[in-house]
């Protein structure tokens, strides 16, 4: 869907086809959502590793630390 933006409401579902570059963010009031990645591959491990880097750096990791983690998960994450 290219450069389109969507605002989802309670109960909405968004499907992003595999390999599609995308961004997601919450509005100022925040968001609660269920996120499912299929096939999951090592997505859970990747998010745990990102969390650990943030935690171990007072929640302010630099970009190179984050890049170091995601570069190990090429099947799960692409800087497109």
Short mmCIF file of N, CA and C in Angstrom, two decimals:
data_model
loop_
_atom_site.label_atom_id
_atom_site.label_comp_id
_atom_site.label_asym_id
_atom_site.label_seq_id
_atom_site.Cartn_x
_atom_site.Cartn_y
_atom_site.Cartn_z
N UNK A 1 0.81 -1.20 0.00
CA UNK A 1 0.00 0.00 0.00
C UNK A 1 0.86 1.26 0.00
N UNK A 2 2.14 1.08 -0.22
CA UNK A 2 3.01 2.22 -0.42
C UNK A 2 3.09 3.17 0.75
N UNK A 3 2.88 4.43 0.49
CA UNK A 3 3.03 5.49 1.48
C UNK A 3 1.75 5.78 2.25
N UNK A 4 0.75 4.94 2.13
CA UNK A 4 -0.52 5.17 2.81
C UNK A 4 -0.37 5.06 4.31
N UNK A 5 -1.15 5.86 5.03
CA UNK A 5 -1.22 5.76 6.49
C UNK A 5 -2.61 5.30 6.87
N UNK A 6 -2.68 4.50 7.91
CA UNK A 6 -3.94 3.98 8.41
C UNK A 6 -4.04 4.27 9.89
N UNK A 7 -5.21 4.63 10.34
CA UNK A 7 -5.48 4.74 11.77
C UNK A 7 -6.42 3.61 12.11
N UNK A 8 -5.96 2.71 12.95
CA UNK A 8 -6.77 1.55 13.31
C UNK A 8 -7.58 1.85 14.56
N UNK A 9 -8.74 1.27 14.62
CA UNK A 9 -9.64 1.41 15.76
C UNK A 9 -9.72 0.07 16.49
N UNK A 10 -10.35 0.09 17.64
CA UNK A 10 -10.51 -1.13 18.43
C UNK A 10 -11.15 -2.21 17.55
N UNK A 11 -10.53 -3.38 17.53
CA UNK A 11 -11.05 -4.51 16.77
C UNK A 11 -10.56 -4.59 15.34
N UNK A 12 -9.89 -3.55 14.86
CA UNK A 12 -9.37 -3.57 13.49
C UNK A 12 -8.20 -4.53 13.38
N UNK A 13 -7.96 -4.99 12.16
CA UNK A 13 -6.85 -5.88 11.88
C UNK A 13 -6.09 -5.33 10.67
N UNK A 14 -4.79 -5.38 10.73
CA UNK A 14 -3.95 -4.94 9.63
C UNK A 14 -3.03 -6.10 9.28
N UNK A 15 -3.03 -6.49 8.02
CA UNK A 15 -2.16 -7.56 7.55
C UNK A 15 -1.11 -6.94 6.64
N UNK A 16 0.15 -7.16 6.98
CA UNK A 16 1.26 -6.67 6.17
C UNK A 16 1.89 -7.89 5.50
N UNK A 17 1.83 -7.97 4.18
CA UNK A 17 2.42 -9.13 3.51
C UNK A 17 3.92 -9.27 3.80
N UNK A 18 4.38 -10.49 3.88
CA UNK A 18 5.80 -10.75 4.14
C UNK A 18 6.66 -10.00 3.13
N UNK A 19 7.74 -9.40 3.63
CA UNK A 19 8.67 -8.69 2.77
C UNK A 19 8.27 -7.26 2.45
N UNK A 20 7.14 -6.79 3.00
CA UNK A 20 6.68 -5.43 2.73
C UNK A 20 7.28 -4.47 3.75
N UNK A 21 8.05 -3.48 3.30
CA UNK A 21 8.57 -2.49 4.26
C UNK A 21 7.40 -1.74 4.91
N UNK A 22 7.48 -1.53 6.21
CA UNK A 22 6.39 -0.86 6.91
C UNK A 22 6.89 -0.23 8.21
N UNK A 23 6.10 0.68 8.74
CA UNK A 23 6.34 1.33 10.02
C UNK A 23 5.05 1.30 10.81
N UNK A 24 5.16 1.26 12.11
CA UNK A 24 3.99 1.35 12.98
C UNK A 24 4.34 2.22 14.16
N UNK A 25 3.38 2.99 14.64
CA UNK A 25 3.58 3.82 15.82
C UNK A 25 2.25 4.06 16.48
N UNK A 26 2.29 4.46 17.73
CA UNK A 26 1.08 4.74 18.50
C UNK A 26 0.85 6.25 18.53
N UNK A 27 -0.41 6.63 18.62
CA UNK A 27 -0.76 8.04 18.77
C UNK A 27 -0.29 8.52 20.14
N UNK A 28 -0.42 9.80 20.40
CA UNK A 28 0.04 10.38 21.67
C UNK A 28 -0.55 9.68 22.88
N UNK A 29 -1.77 9.19 22.77
CA UNK A 29 -2.42 8.54 23.91
C UNK A 29 -1.98 7.09 24.08
N UNK A 30 -1.12 6.59 23.19
CA UNK A 30 -0.62 5.23 23.31
C UNK A 30 -1.52 4.22 22.64
N UNK A 31 -1.17 2.97 22.79
CA UNK A 31 -1.95 1.90 22.16
C UNK A 31 -1.70 0.59 22.88
N UNK A 32 -2.67 -0.27 22.81
CA UNK A 32 -2.54 -1.65 23.26
C UNK A 32 -2.93 -2.49 22.06
N UNK A 33 -2.09 -3.45 21.70
CA UNK A 33 -2.40 -4.24 20.52
C UNK A 33 -1.88 -5.66 20.67
N UNK A 34 -2.38 -6.50 19.82
CA UNK A 34 -1.89 -7.87 19.71
C UNK A 34 -1.12 -7.93 18.40
N UNK A 35 0.10 -8.38 18.46
CA UNK A 35 0.97 -8.45 17.29
C UNK A 35 1.27 -9.91 17.02
N UNK A 36 1.02 -10.35 15.82
CA UNK A 36 1.33 -11.75 15.46
C UNK A 36 2.18 -11.74 14.20
N UNK A 37 3.30 -12.42 14.26
CA UNK A 37 4.19 -12.54 13.11
C UNK A 37 4.19 -14.00 12.68
N UNK A 38 3.83 -14.22 11.42
CA UNK A 38 3.83 -15.59 10.91
C UNK A 38 4.49 -15.63 9.55
N UNK A 39 5.41 -16.53 9.32
CA UNK A 39 5.95 -17.43 10.34
C UNK A 39 6.85 -16.65 11.30
N UNK A 40 6.81 -17.02 12.54
CA UNK A 40 7.51 -16.26 13.58
C UNK A 40 9.02 -16.32 13.44
N UNK A 41 9.54 -17.42 12.91
CA UNK A 41 10.98 -17.61 12.85
C UNK A 41 11.58 -17.29 14.22
N UNK A 42 12.51 -16.34 14.31
CA UNK A 42 13.13 -15.99 15.59
C UNK A 42 12.73 -14.58 16.05
N UNK A 43 11.54 -14.15 15.68
CA UNK A 43 11.09 -12.79 16.01
C UNK A 43 11.06 -12.56 17.52
N UNK A 44 10.57 -13.52 18.27
CA UNK A 44 10.52 -13.38 19.72
C UNK A 44 11.91 -13.21 20.31
N UNK A 45 12.87 -13.99 19.83
CA UNK A 45 14.24 -13.87 20.30
C UNK A 45 14.80 -12.49 19.96
N UNK A 46 14.48 -11.97 18.77
CA UNK A 46 14.98 -10.67 18.36
C UNK A 46 14.47 -9.57 19.30
N UNK A 47 13.17 -9.59 19.59
CA UNK A 47 12.62 -8.57 20.48
C UNK A 47 13.20 -8.69 21.89
N UNK A 48 13.43 -9.91 22.36
CA UNK A 48 14.07 -10.09 23.67
C UNK A 48 15.48 -9.51 23.66
N UNK A 49 16.22 -9.75 22.59
CA UNK A 49 17.59 -9.22 22.50
C UNK A 49 17.58 -7.70 22.45
N UNK A 50 16.63 -7.10 21.72
CA UNK A 50 16.51 -5.64 21.68
C UNK A 50 16.17 -5.08 23.05
N UNK A 51 15.26 -5.76 23.75
CA UNK A 51 14.88 -5.33 25.10
C UNK A 51 16.09 -5.37 26.03
N UNK A 52 16.89 -6.45 25.94
CA UNK A 52 18.06 -6.58 26.80
C UNK A 52 19.07 -5.47 26.54
N UNK A 53 19.29 -5.13 25.27
CA UNK A 53 20.22 -4.04 24.95
C UNK A 53 19.71 -2.73 25.54
N UNK A 54 18.42 -2.48 25.41
CA UNK A 54 17.86 -1.24 25.98
C UNK A 54 18.00 -1.24 27.50
N UNK A 55 17.62 -2.33 28.13
CA UNK A 55 17.71 -2.43 29.59
C UNK A 55 19.13 -2.24 30.09
N UNK A 56 20.08 -2.86 29.41
CA UNK A 56 21.47 -2.81 29.85
C UNK A 56 22.14 -1.46 29.58
N UNK A 57 21.44 -0.59 28.89
CA UNK A 57 21.99 0.74 28.58
C UNK A 57 21.06 1.85 29.07
N UNK A 58 20.48 1.61 30.25
CA UNK A 58 19.60 2.60 30.89
C UNK A 58 18.48 3.06 29.96
N UNK A 59 17.97 2.13 29.12
CA UNK A 59 16.85 2.38 28.22
C UNK A 59 17.17 3.41 27.15
N UNK A 60 18.49 3.63 26.90
CA UNK A 60 18.91 4.57 25.86
C UNK A 60 20.04 3.97 25.02
N UNK A 61 19.78 2.84 24.36
CA UNK A 61 20.85 2.25 23.54
C UNK A 61 21.13 3.14 22.34
N UNK A 62 22.38 3.12 21.87
CA UNK A 62 22.66 3.89 20.66
C UNK A 62 22.30 3.05 19.42
N UNK A 63 22.24 3.71 18.29
CA UNK A 63 21.82 3.04 17.06
C UNK A 63 22.73 1.88 16.68
N UNK A 64 24.01 2.00 16.94
CA UNK A 64 24.92 0.90 16.58
C UNK A 64 24.67 -0.33 17.44
N UNK A 65 24.29 -0.14 18.69
CA UNK A 65 23.96 -1.29 19.54
C UNK A 65 22.72 -1.99 18.99
N UNK A 66 21.72 -1.21 18.61
CA UNK A 66 20.50 -1.79 18.06
C UNK A 66 20.78 -2.47 16.73
N UNK A 67 21.58 -1.83 15.89
CA UNK A 67 21.95 -2.41 14.61
C UNK A 67 22.69 -3.73 14.81
N UNK A 68 23.54 -3.78 15.83
CA UNK A 68 24.25 -5.01 16.12
C UNK A 68 23.31 -6.17 16.40
N UNK A 69 22.21 -5.88 17.08
CA UNK A 69 21.23 -6.93 17.36
C UNK A 69 20.47 -7.31 16.10
N UNK A 70 19.88 -6.33 15.43
CA UNK A 70 19.02 -6.68 14.29
C UNK A 70 19.80 -7.28 13.13
N UNK A 71 21.10 -6.98 13.05
CA UNK A 71 21.89 -7.56 11.96
C UNK A 71 22.02 -9.08 12.12
N UNK A 72 21.75 -9.59 13.29
CA UNK A 72 21.78 -11.03 13.53
C UNK A 72 20.46 -11.72 13.16
N UNK A 73 19.47 -10.94 12.76
CA UNK A 73 18.14 -11.48 12.48
C UNK A 73 17.67 -11.07 11.08
N UNK A 74 18.48 -11.39 10.08
CA UNK A 74 18.18 -11.01 8.70
C UNK A 74 16.90 -11.60 8.14
N UNK A 75 16.51 -12.75 8.60
CA UNK A 75 15.26 -13.37 8.12
C UNK A 75 14.04 -12.73 8.76
N UNK A 76 14.22 -12.12 9.93
CA UNK A 76 13.11 -11.57 10.68
C UNK A 76 12.96 -10.06 10.48
N UNK A 77 14.04 -9.37 10.15
CA UNK A 77 14.01 -7.91 10.10
C UNK A 77 14.88 -7.41 8.97
N UNK A 78 14.36 -6.45 8.22
CA UNK A 78 15.10 -5.87 7.12
C UNK A 78 15.05 -4.34 7.24
N UNK A 79 16.20 -3.69 7.21
CA UNK A 79 16.25 -2.24 7.12
C UNK A 79 16.08 -1.89 5.65
N UNK A 80 14.85 -1.70 5.27
CA UNK A 80 14.54 -1.50 3.84
C UNK A 80 14.54 -0.02 3.49
#
